[in-house]
Every structure is written in structure tokens, then in C-alpha cells.
Amino acid sequence: MHMSTQTLVSTRDVAVALGGRPVLRGIDLDVHAGEVVAVLGANGSGKSTLVRTLLGLVPTVRGEVRLFDTPLDRFRSWERIGFVPQRANATSGVPATVGEVVAAGRLSRRTPFVPMRRRDKDAVAAAVEAVGLAGRLGDGVSTLSGGQQQRVLIARALAGEPDLLVLDEPTAGVDVESQEAFAAALGTLVDRGATIVLVAHELGPLAGLVGRAVVMRDGRLVYDGPPLAAFTEADHVHHHDHNHPASPVRTGDHVPSVAAPLDPPAREAR
Amino acid sequence: MSIFLYDFVIRALLGAVFTGLAAPAVGTYLVQRRLALMGDGIGHIAVTGVALGLLTGTAPLLTAVIVSVAGAVALEVIRGRTSTSGDVALALLFYGGIAGGVMLTGLAGEGANVLQRYLFGSITSISAGEVWLTLALAAVVLFVAVGLSPQLFGVAQDEEFAQVSGLDARVYNLLVAVMAAVTVTVAMRTVGLLLVSALMVIPVATAQQVTRGFRTTLFAAMAIGTFASLAGVLVSAFVEVAPGATIVLIALAGFVAAYPVGLLLRRRRRARMPFLEMADGLDGVVPVHGHTAVPEDHEHQHGPACGHAAVEHGDHVDYVHDGHRHAVHGGHYDEH
């Protein structure tokens, strides 16, 4: 419908501070319709904060974020965006079925107090099928494996039929079958011309889909271009072990490395 | 059946039905957000509201609604805006509410026996006006809790996703807090302020022993809550005890009965969960152990009728017995 040159995401000189500490700075990023962009970087480099900033989940301290050519604070077309948060599971304090969790993906298109329409139900069924969980609509989410739960969250984002899909580490800690189902679902979307921004630790099975890589280091964008072969090999970008005890040796007078908001709080300097 | 001739019994039963429906409906969202004790915190604040009514000579129901809504909003703000954790914020309100209530009741020159009617419920002292206000408030709560259930479910389940869906999570969280406050005051005369939280939480805990989905949990909890509060009020119409105690004990008995059933269901579901092919990231480092034939003899052929748990594993079935996972391979079994 829209021209392929449309800019879906645009940031200019964006800076983000958490608790007074700048964790992102000088971020200039444009994502155009049809692009598949991977945001790479080590733990604490700010890649997760970056995508959360694009979605308005983290406030900026300077610069401007625009979604679909609209400043973020005036943006209302949330049905055009699908979001898969960084999360190990899809459960909460009360049981929920796969269908109910995925149906939450339609909320951006529904009117309060109005029941689901035929169209909503079809979209939910299609999304569940796309991630290979057809027939599990009535199953409790808590009875699924971690990888299957991650697929439920991806189906929830797909159910909204978004133009832009934002995924925060969708394949972290996911079993083989789920990774393959996920890569297949993403491949179908890419073929249809969807725009995707995904945060990843390593590209792995997604390497073939990604057309552009953005590398974050210490809160700044240090690389923006075609994915290099090195990115598929995780160790060139970061340490594979998430709990690696030895942090990179710092020379000179540096503040301690900043942490992403979901990381445990770092000890204060001094 | 002569007890139904008394107006106060009919009033109490009406109050019980609406309380039994509304309290678990709101409670479901509190439990979902892991704030099961929020109703209790609000109940304590409402004590101050009741006492304020006694002191100023206004209807305690009215002052209780106002004070507990204000308290619930304060609780939400403390939780959301500051680094105070949810349980500490609750504790502050718990003790402030009770202390304020006792203090104001004392100043009003009333004794503990007056306060007790509100703390544990009292079916004989409900006036007609109070019943109508109770019903109206409960009806509004029910309408919102059921009508907005997709939105409230979405926000309670994943706040950030809801935010990116264009829902204002803060507004919905406040809405739940206000509904909880209204429900607490609605339930004040039936269950009492100190026990109302039980009627919000126990039916939900009971329902989710056997349910798989959110909507079924919501409606089952409402049914259980209605039954417990109706039965409790009836019992206390015969026996000289505060209705709050009988309602909560009946609800608890329901939970005790449902728990073993839930345990059994969960165990059966877990036993049938498929085994997954795991990627350990060590491919090429540690060889995949493919073929481990089972040395022992089997007295029977594993099959649908052999009684051993058959669990899906990739493209075949593993039979589970005595700590083994046996899969058919040619003429023998492999350990998987």
C-alpha cells in the first residue's frame, strides 16, 4: 500500500538516560519499509534499550523518535506495530490459554466492550498456525515448553497484522524445533514484504533473512551496514557466555559499563 | 423457610450475591498481577473511612468508599512512581489504615463493638438504602470487570505489550485499583473489611486448580464466590456468628476440596508433555549420543495398552517406566 521508500522508524540524535546515567547517545537510525534489521551487541551495550526507546517504552532525554513519519508522542496507529518483548515465558498469576494470550495481539484493533469479531478470530488462528502451534489454541500456556511459549508471544505480535515487527531477543534460550518454526514464520513475513527490527545476540539461523545489521557498543551505534560474516559467529561480537565473569579490561578513566534496564542493577561507582 | 420472611435476611442475601460475584471478578486481575494481598491493604484503609463516617455522623459506607478509593490510588502511585516495592507500600497502608480507624473510632466515642460490624460483617444491621447503594456499586464493578476483560487481561498479563498496543497501562492499573476499593466497601457489610480479601482471592485460587484459561477462571471464580457468600450468609442467619467467618470458611473448604484434583490434573499434564530435542550449543564438541540399546528384557511389548506413559518425542513415542525412556528401534528398545 505504501511506497517502499517510506521511513517507518527514524531517530535523530537520540539520547536515553536511566537513573541519570546516559545509556544511549547520538543515535541516528532510519528503518525503511521492507528492511530486515538486526540490532547486535554485547550484554549491556544498549541494544534492548534502543528498541524499547523506538516503541516509547523508555523516555528520551534528547533527540527525536518518529514512527511512520509521526513524532512518537503523537503516534496513535499502534495496530501497525507488533512487539515481542524479551521474556522467558508467557505465564502470569492466573492460567491462560494459547488462544487468549494470542488474542491480546488484537487489542490494538479492538473497541472496548465490543466482543471479538470474525476477523479477529481468523487473525488469531492464522497467527497461531504461522508459528506451528495450530491445534493448541485451547491449551494452557503454562503446559508449553519455554520455546513454545516464546512462539506464542511471536504469534501474539503477528495476530495484530502489523506493518512493523519489533522483536527483542526472540530466540534466546529456545529449543531447536521452536527456532526452526520461528525462522520459518519470519521468512514468510519477509517474503510478504514485512519490515522487521530484531535484537539478537547472534544471528544464527536468521542470518539468511537479515539484510542489515546495526551494532551497538557502550550505548552508541558503531556499525550500520550489511551483516558481516563475523556476526554469524557469535564470539566476534560478544562473549557467548551470558554470565561471563570477566568484563572487558578497561584502560583509562572510564565510568563502569552501563547496564540495560532488564539487567540486575550495577553497583554504583564510588 | 420462615427466615426468608425477615427483610434483613433478604437484604443480606442480595448483598451476598453481588459481593460474591464482584469480589472474585476483581480478585482475578489482582491475582494475575500477583497482588493478591492488595484487597487486604484496601480493607485496612477502609477502616479509617468507616471511622471517619462514625466521627462526622455521615454514612460510613460513603466515607469508606471515598477513603479506600483514595488509598487504592495512592497505593498504585507509590508502586508505580517510586522505588518502594509493592509489599512495603502495602504494609504502610495496612498499618496506617488500622491505626487511623481505631483512633478515629475512639475520638467518635464509639466502642470496638460498632467497628466490629464493619470488620467482620453483620447481616442484621444492613439498611435498605445501604443495600441499594451496594447493589449499584457492585453492578458497575461487574460491568467493567467483565466488559473490559480483554483489555484488563492484556495489561495484567504483559504491561509493555499492552502499552505498545496503544493501551494506557497506568489507566487500566488505576481502574483495577479503584474497582478493588469499591468492591471492598461493597463487601464490608457481608464479609467484613478484614476478610473481604479472602473472597477476592480464595475463589480464584480454587477455580485455577481445574481451569486452563483466563475466562473460565474468571467465571468459575465468580460462581464459587457467589455460592460461598450465599451459603455463608444463610448459615449465619441460623447461627449467631459474623457472616464473614462462615463465608471465608466455606470458600476455604472449597479450595481444600479442589486442591487434590488440581494436583492430579497438573501431574497428569506434566507426565504427557512431549520431550524436546534440545540444542545445547555444543554440537561438534560433544558427540550426540545416538544409539543406546536397552540391555534388559521386557516382559511385554510397549504399546497403547501397556499402561506405561507414552510421551511424544520428535517423530516417535517414548515409553516411560522405572526412570527410563524407552523407544522402539527395530527389534529392541533404545534409551532416549
Coordinates of C-alpha atoms in Angstrom, one line a residue, chain A residues 1 13 29 36 39 48 89 93 105-106 119 159-160 166-167 170 187-188 208 211 223 227 243 252 254:
Chain A
M1 CA 0.0 0.0 0.0
D13 CA 20.5 12.4 17.9
L29 CA 18.8 5.4 12.8
V36 CA 15.1 -6.6 8.0
V39 CA 20.4 -4.9 16.3
S48 CA 17.4 -3.7 24.1
N89 CA 7.7 -17.2 29.4
G93 CA -0.6 -15.4 38.1
G105 CA -2.4 -9.1 20.0
R106 CA -5.8 -7.9 18.6
R119 CA -11.9 -11.1 11.5
A159 CA -2.1 -11.5 15.3
G160 CA -2.3 -7.7 15.1
V166 CA 9.9 -5.5 16.6
L167 CA 11.4 -8.4 18.4
P170 CA 13.3 -13.7 20.2
G187 CA 10.8 -16.0 6.4
T188 CA 7.1 -16.0 5.3
G208 CA 19.9 -15.5 5.7
G211 CA 19.6 -7.6 5.2
Y223 CA 28.3 -0.1 12.8
P227 CA 25.7 -8.2 8.0
N243 CA 27.3 -14.7 32.8
G252 CA 42.0 4.9 31.2
H254 CA 36.2 5.0 32.5

